[in-house]
Short mmCIF file of C-alpha atoms and ligand atoms in Angstrom, two decimals:
data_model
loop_
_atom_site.label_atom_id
_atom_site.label_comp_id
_atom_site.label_asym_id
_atom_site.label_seq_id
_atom_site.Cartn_x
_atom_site.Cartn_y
_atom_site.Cartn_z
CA UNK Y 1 38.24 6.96 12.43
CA UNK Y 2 35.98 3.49 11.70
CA UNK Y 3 34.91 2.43 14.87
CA UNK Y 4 33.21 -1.55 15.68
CA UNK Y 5 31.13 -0.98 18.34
CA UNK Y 6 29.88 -4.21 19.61
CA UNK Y 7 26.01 -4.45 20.91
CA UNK Y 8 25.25 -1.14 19.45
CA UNK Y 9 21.56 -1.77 19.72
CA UNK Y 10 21.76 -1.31 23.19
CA UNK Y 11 21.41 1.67 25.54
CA UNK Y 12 25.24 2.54 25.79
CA UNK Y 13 26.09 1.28 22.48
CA UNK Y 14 23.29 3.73 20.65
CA UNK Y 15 24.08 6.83 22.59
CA UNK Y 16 28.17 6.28 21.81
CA UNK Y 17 27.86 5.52 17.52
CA UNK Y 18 25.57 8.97 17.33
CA UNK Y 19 28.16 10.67 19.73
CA UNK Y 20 31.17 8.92 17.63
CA UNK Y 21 28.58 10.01 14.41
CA UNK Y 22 28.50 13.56 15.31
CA UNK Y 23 32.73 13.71 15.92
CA UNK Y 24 32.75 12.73 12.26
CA UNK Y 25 33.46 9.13 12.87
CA UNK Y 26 31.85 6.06 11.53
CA UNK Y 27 30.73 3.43 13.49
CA UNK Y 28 29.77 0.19 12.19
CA UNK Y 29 27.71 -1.86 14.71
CA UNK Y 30 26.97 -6.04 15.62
CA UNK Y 31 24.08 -6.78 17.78
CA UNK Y 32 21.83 -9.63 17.58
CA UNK Y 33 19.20 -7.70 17.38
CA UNK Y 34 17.87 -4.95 14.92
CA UNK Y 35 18.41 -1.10 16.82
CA UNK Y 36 15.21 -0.14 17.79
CA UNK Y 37 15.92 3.33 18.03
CA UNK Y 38 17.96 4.92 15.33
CA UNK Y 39 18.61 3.56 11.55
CA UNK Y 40 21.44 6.00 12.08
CA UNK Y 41 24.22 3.78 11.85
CA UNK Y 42 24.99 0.14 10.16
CA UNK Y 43 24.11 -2.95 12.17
CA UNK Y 44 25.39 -6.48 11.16
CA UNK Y 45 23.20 -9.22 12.63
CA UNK Y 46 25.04 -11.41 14.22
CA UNK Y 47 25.52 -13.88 17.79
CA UNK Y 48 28.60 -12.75 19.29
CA UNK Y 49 28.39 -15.75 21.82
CA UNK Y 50 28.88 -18.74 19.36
CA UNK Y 51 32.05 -20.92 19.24
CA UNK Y 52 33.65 -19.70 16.53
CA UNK Y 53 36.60 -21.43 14.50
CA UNK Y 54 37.12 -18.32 12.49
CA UNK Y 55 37.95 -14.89 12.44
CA UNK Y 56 40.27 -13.39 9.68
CA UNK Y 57 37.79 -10.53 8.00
CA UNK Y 58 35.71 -10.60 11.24
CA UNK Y 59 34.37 -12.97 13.91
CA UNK Y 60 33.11 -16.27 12.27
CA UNK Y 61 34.83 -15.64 9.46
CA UNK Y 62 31.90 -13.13 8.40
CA UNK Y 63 33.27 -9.83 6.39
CA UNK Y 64 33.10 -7.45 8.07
CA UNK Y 65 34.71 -3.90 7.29
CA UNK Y 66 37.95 -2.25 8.20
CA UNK Y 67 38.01 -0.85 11.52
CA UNK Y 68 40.57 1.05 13.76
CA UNK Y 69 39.76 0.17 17.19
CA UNK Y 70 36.60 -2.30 18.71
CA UNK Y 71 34.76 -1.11 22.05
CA UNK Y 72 33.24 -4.20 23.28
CA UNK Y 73 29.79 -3.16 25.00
CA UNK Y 74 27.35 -6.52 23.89
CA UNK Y 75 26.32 -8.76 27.30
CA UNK Y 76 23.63 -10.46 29.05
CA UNK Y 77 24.03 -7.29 30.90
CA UNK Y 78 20.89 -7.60 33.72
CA UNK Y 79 22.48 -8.79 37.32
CA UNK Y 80 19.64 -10.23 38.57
CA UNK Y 81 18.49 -12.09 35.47
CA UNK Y 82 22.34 -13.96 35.19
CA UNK Y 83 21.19 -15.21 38.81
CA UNK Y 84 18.59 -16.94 37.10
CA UNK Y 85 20.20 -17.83 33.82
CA UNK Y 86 24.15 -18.75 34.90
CA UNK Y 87 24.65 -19.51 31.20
CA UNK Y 88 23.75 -16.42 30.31
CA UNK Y 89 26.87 -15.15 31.97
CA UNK Y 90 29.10 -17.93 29.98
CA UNK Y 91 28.05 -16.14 27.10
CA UNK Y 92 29.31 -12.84 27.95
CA UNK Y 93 32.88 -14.19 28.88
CA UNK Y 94 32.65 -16.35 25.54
CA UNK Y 95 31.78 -13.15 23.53
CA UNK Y 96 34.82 -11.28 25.15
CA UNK Y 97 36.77 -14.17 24.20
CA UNK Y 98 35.74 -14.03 20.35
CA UNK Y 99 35.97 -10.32 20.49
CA UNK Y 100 39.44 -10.61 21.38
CA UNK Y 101 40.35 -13.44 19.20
CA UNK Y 102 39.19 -10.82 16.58
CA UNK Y 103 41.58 -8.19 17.81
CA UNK Y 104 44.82 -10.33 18.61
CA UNK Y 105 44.27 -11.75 14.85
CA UNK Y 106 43.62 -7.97 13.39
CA UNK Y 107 46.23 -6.37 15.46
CA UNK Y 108 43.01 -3.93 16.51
CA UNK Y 109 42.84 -1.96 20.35
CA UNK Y 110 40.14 -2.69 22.48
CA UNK Y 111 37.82 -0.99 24.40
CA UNK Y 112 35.68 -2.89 27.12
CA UNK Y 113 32.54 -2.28 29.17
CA UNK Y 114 32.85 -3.56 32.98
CA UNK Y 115 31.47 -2.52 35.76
CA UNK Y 116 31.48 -1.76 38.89
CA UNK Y 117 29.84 -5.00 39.92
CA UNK Y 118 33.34 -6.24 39.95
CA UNK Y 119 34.16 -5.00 43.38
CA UNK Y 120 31.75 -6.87 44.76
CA UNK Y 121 29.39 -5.90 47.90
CA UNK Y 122 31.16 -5.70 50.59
CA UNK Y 123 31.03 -2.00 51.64
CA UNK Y 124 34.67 -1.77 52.34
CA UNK Y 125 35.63 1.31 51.13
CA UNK Y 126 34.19 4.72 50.89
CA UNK Y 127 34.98 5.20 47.26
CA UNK Y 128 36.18 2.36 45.22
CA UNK Y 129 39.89 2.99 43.11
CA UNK Y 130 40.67 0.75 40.50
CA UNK Y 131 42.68 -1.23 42.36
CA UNK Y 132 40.57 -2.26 45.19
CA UNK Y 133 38.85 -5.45 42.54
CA UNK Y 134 39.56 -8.67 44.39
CA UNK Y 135 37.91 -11.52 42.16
CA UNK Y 136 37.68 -13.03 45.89
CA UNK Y 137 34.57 -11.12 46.14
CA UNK Y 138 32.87 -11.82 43.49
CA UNK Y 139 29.34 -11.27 44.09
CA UNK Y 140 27.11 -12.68 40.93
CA UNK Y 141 27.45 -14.67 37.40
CA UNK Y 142 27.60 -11.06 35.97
CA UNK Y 143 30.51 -10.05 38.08
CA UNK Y 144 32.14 -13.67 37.73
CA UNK Y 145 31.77 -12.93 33.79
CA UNK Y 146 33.35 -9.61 33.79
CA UNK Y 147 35.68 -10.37 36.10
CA UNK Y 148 36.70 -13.03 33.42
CA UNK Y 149 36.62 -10.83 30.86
CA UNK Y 150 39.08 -8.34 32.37
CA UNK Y 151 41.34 -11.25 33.39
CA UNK Y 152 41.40 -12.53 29.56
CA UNK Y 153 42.37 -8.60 28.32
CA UNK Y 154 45.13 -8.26 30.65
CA UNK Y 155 46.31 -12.00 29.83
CA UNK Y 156 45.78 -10.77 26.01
CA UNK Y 157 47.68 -7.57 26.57
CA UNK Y 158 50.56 -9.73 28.42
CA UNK Y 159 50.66 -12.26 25.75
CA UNK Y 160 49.91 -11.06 22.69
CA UNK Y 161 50.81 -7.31 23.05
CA UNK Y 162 46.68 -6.17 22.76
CA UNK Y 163 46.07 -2.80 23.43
CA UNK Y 164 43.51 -2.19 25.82
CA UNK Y 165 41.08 0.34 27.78
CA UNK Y 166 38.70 -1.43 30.60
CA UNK Y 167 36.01 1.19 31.76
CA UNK Y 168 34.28 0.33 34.30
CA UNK Y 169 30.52 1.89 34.42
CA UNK Y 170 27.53 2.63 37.10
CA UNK Y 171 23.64 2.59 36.62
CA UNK Y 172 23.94 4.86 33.61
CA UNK Y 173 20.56 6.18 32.79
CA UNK Y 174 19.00 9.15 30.65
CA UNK Y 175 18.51 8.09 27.10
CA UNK Y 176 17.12 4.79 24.43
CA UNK Y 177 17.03 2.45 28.10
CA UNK Y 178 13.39 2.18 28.46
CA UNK Y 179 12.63 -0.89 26.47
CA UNK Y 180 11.23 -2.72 29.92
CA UNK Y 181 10.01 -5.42 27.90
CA UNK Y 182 13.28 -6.44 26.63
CA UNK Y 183 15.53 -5.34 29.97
CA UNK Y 184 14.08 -3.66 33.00
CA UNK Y 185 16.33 -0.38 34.60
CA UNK Y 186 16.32 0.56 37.45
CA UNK Y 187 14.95 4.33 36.55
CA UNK Y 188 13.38 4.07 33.59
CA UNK Y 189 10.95 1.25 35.25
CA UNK Y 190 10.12 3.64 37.75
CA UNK Y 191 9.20 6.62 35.44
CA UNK Y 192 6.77 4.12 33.42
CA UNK Y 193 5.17 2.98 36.99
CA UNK Y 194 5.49 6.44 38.08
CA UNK Y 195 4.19 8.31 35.18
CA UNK Y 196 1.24 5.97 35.52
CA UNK Y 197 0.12 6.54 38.90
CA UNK Y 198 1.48 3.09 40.20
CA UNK Y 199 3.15 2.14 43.32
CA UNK Y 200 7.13 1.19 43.35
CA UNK Y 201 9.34 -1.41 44.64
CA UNK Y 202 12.70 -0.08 46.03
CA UNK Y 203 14.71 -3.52 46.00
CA UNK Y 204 17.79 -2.95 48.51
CA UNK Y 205 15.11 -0.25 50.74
CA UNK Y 206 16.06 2.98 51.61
CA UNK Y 207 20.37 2.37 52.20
CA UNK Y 208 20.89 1.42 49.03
CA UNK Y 209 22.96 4.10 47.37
CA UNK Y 210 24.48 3.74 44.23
CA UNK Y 211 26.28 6.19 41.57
CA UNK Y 212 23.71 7.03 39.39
CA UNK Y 213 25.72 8.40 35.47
CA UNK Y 214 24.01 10.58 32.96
CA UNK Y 215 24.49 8.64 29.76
CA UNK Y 216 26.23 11.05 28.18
CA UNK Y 217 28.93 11.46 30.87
CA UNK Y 218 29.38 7.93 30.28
CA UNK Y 219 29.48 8.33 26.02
CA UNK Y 220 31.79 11.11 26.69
CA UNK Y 221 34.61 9.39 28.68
CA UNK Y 222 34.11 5.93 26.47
CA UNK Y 223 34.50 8.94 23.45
CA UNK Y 224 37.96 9.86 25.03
CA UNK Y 225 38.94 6.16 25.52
CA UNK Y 226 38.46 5.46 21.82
CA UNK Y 227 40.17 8.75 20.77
CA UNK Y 228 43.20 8.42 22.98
CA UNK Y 229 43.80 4.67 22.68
CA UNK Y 230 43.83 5.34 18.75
CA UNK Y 231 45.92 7.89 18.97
CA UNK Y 232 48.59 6.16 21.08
CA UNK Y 233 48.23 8.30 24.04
CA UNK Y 234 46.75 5.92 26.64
CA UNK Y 235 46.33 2.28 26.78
CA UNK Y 236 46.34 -0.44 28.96
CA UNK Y 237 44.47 1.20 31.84
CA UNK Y 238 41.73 0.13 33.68
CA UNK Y 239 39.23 3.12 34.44
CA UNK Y 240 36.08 3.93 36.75
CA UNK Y 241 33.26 5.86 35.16
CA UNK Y 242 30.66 7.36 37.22
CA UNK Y 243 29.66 10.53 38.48
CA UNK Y 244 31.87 10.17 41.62
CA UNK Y 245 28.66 10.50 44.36
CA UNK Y 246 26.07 8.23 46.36
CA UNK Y 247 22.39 8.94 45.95
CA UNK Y 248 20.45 6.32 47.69
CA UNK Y 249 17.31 4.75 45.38
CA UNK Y 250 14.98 6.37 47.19
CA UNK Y 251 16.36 9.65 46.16
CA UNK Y 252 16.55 8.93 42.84
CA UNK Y 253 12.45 7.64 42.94
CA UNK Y 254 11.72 11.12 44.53
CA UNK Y 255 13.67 12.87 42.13
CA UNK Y 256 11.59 11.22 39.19
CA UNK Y 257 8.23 11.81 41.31
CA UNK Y 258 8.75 15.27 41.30
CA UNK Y 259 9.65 15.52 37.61
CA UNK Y 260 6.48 13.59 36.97
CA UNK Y 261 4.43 16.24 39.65
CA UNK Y 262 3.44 13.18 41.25
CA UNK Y 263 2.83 11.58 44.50
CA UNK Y 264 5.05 8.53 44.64
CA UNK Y 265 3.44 5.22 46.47
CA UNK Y 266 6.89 3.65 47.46
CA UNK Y 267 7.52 -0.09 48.85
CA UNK Y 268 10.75 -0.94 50.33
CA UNK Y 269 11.84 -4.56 50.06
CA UNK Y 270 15.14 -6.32 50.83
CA UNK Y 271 17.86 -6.82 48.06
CA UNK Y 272 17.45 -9.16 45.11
CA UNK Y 273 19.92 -11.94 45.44
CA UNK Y 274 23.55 -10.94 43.55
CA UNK Y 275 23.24 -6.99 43.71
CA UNK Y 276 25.43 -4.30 44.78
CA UNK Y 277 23.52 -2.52 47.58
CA UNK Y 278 26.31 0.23 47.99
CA UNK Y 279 29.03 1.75 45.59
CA UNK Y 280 30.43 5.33 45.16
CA UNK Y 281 33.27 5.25 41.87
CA UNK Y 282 36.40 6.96 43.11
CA UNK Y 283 36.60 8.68 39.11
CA UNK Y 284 40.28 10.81 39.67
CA UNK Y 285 41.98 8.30 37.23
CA UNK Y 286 39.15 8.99 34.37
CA UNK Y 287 40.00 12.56 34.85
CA UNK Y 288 43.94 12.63 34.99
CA UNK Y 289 44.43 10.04 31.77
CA UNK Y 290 41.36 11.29 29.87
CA UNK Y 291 41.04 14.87 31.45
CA UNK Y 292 37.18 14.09 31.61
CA UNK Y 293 35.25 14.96 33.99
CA UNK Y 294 31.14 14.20 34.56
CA UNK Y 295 28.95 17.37 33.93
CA UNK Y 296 25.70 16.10 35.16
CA UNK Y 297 24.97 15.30 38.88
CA UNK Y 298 21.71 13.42 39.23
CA UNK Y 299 19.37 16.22 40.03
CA UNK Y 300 20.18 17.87 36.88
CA UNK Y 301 20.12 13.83 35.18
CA UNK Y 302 16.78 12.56 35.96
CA UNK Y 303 14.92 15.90 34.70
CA UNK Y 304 16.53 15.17 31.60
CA UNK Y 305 15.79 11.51 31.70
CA UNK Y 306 11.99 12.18 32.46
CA UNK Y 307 12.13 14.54 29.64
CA UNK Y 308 12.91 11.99 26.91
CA UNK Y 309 11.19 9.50 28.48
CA UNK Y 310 8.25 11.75 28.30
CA UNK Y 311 8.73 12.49 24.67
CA UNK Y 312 9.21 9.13 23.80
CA UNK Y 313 6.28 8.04 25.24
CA UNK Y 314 4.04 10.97 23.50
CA UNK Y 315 5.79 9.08 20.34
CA UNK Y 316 4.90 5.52 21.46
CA UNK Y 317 1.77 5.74 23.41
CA UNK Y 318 1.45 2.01 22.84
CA UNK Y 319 4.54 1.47 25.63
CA UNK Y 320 2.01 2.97 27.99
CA UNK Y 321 0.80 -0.86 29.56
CA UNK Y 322 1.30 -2.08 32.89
CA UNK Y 323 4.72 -3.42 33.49
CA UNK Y 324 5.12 -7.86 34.25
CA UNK Y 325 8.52 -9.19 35.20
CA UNK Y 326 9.38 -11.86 32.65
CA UNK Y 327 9.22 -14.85 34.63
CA UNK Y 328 9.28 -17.75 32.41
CA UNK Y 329 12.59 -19.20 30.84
CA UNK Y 330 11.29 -17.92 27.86
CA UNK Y 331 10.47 -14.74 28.88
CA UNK Y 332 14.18 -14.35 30.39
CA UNK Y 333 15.64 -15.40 27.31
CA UNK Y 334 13.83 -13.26 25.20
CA UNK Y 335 11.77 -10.90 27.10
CA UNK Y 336 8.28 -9.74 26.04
CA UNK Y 337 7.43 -8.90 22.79
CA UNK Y 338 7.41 -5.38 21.80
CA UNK Y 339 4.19 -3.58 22.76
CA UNK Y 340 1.89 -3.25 19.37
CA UNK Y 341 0.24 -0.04 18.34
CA UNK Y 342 -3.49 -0.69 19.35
N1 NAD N 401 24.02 0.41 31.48
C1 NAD N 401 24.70 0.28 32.62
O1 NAD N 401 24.34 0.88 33.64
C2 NAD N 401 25.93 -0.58 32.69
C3 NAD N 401 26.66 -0.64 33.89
C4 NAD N 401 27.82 -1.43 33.95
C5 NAD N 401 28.23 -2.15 32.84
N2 NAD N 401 27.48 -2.09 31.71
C6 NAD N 401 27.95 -2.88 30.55
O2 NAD N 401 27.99 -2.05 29.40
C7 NAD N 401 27.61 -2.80 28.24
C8 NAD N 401 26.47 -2.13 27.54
O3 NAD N 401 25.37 -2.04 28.44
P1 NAD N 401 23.93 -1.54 28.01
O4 NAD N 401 23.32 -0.96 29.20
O5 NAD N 401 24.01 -0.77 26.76
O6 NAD N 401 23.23 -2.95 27.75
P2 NAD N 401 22.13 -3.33 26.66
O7 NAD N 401 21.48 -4.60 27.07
O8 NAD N 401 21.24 -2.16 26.39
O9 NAD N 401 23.04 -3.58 25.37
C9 NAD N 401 23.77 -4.77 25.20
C10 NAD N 401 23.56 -5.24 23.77
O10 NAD N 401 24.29 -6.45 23.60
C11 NAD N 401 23.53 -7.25 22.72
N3 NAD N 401 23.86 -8.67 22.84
C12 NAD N 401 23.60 -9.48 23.90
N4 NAD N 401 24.00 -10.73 23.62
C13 NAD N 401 24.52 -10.71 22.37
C14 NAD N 401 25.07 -11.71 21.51
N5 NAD N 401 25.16 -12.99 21.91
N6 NAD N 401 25.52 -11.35 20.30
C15 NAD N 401 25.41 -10.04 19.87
N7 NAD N 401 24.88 -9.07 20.64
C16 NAD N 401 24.44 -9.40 21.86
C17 NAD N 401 22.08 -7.01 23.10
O11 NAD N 401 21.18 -7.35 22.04
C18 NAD N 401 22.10 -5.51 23.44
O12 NAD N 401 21.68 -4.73 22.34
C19 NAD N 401 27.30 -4.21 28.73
O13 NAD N 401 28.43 -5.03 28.55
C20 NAD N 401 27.01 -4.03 30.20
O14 NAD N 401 27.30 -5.19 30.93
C21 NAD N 401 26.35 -1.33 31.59
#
């Protein structure tokens, strides 16, 4: 199968081409930005977020090879920075929009990363099914531009017959998602601070809880999506991936603390404006139409996290500076500049 994976420079997008790689696939990526972490796969250069008049061959008329099926993943895809940067969030909706321009003209399925940011934070439900989105509570730019982005997919799929799979994903952590200085996580941040003796900042304090997903849960059910909407089996389903359970933030520091065989120096502050402060993914419709099911609960997760952010680290010794928020509209639109060897 030839596979367009959109934003495959980023975390998601890098650990799903090598798992697509190693099923015997090939994956041809678009990012605007060079992977920093594998040469593994091909990577067009290219803004997804332009207005573009063109698309036969690919988007903007650029050539760009024969595929069987596009998964979607490039965004602006930090909450709290779309706060800041509301255009940021156009962007993402445009980029859906070319994508599926692309699709509709190519006759291609899509695959699409949302998230559970589009059910808002409202704590109404224990776990949240599929059908409890309600753009009504839409809590962020981010959310507003995925929730637009689903909304233009099922128009799409109404209109022009596109076949589609939304996914939508939680916190995934675990593997290539500690480049701080381009996009600060949640849990990678806090192994670099951690692993460095510093103090942390728990934004959302200690009721926070969130469903923390081992990347390669999350590769595995996108994996399925691709396979079965390829293969004609399912499409046109909108799906919840996590790992199904609430670990509050301060778990998930302690957790890493441990790993690191350190004493953690913890801060609780309130929520940053436009988060999520409590979700749990109600993931039995991911397991019925893709028979997946998560293998890694996050006690089992973050020692495997620490461990290859540990050997990264050994590998890039360079990365180990103290962490600075971008603050300035340049540093938000481009983040720092990659840490040089010394
Ligand atoms: N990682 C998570 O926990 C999570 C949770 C929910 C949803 N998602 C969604 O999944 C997708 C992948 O997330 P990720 O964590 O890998 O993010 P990421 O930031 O690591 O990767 C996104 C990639 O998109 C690229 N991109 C951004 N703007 C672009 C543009 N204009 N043209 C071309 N490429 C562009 C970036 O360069 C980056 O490599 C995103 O859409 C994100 O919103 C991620």
């Amino acid at each position: 199968m030839r596979v367009l994976v959109t934003g495959s420079s980023g975390q998601i997008g890098t650990n799903l081409a090598l798992r697509l790689q190693a099923d015997g696939h090939e994956v041809f990526g678009v990012d605007k930005r060079q992977n920093t972490w594998t040469d593994a796969f091909p990577t067009l250069l290219q803004d997804l977020a332009g207005h573009y008049p063109a698309f036969p061959g690919g988007i903007g008329g650029v050539e760009y090879p024969e595929v069987d099926v596009v998964v979607h993943l490039a965004a602006h895809a930090k909450v709290h920075q779309l706060v800041r940067q509301p255009h940021r969030a156009l962007e993402n909706a445009i980029m859906t929009f070319n994508v599926l321009e692309y699709c509709r003209q190519l006759a291609l399925p899509l695959v699409f990363s949302s998230t559970r940011e589009v059910y808002g934070d409202v704590h109404r439900f224990e776990e949240y099914a599929e059908e409890a989105a309600d753009f009504a509570f839409t809590e962020s730019p981010y959310s507003a531009a995925k929730i637009a982005s689903e909304a233009f997919i099922y128009a799409y799929a109404r209109c022009y017959g596109l076949n589609y799979l939304v996914f939508r994903f939680s916190n995934v952590y675990g593997r290539y998602d500690n480049d701080l200085w381009r996009m600060d996580r949640v849990l990678p941040l806090f192994m670099h601070q951690l692993s460095r003796g510093e103090p942390i900042t728990i934004f959302g304090g200690d009721e926070k809880v969130l469903d923390f997903t081992y990347v390669d849960d999350c590769v595995d059910g996108i994996a399925r999506g691709v396979y079965a909407i390829s293969e004609g089996r399912v499409a046109n389903e909108t799906i919840n991936l996590a790992y199904g359970q609430g670990n509050t933030l301060v778990r998930a520091a302690e957790l890493i603390a441990t790993e690191l065989s350190v004493e953690p120096t913890i801060t609780l502050a309130p929520s940053l404006l436009g988060e999520v402060t409590h979700y749990v993914a109600d993931i039995r419709k991911a397991h019925e139409l893709l028979d997946w099911q998560p293998q890694t609960p996050l006690a089992e997760g973050i020692p495997k996290g620490v461990a290859w952010f540990q050997e990264w680290r050994a590998a890039h010794p360079e990365e180990d500076k103290p962490f600075v928020r971008p603050q300035s509209a340049d540093e938000l639109e481009h983040g720092f500049k990659q840490p040089t060897p010394a």
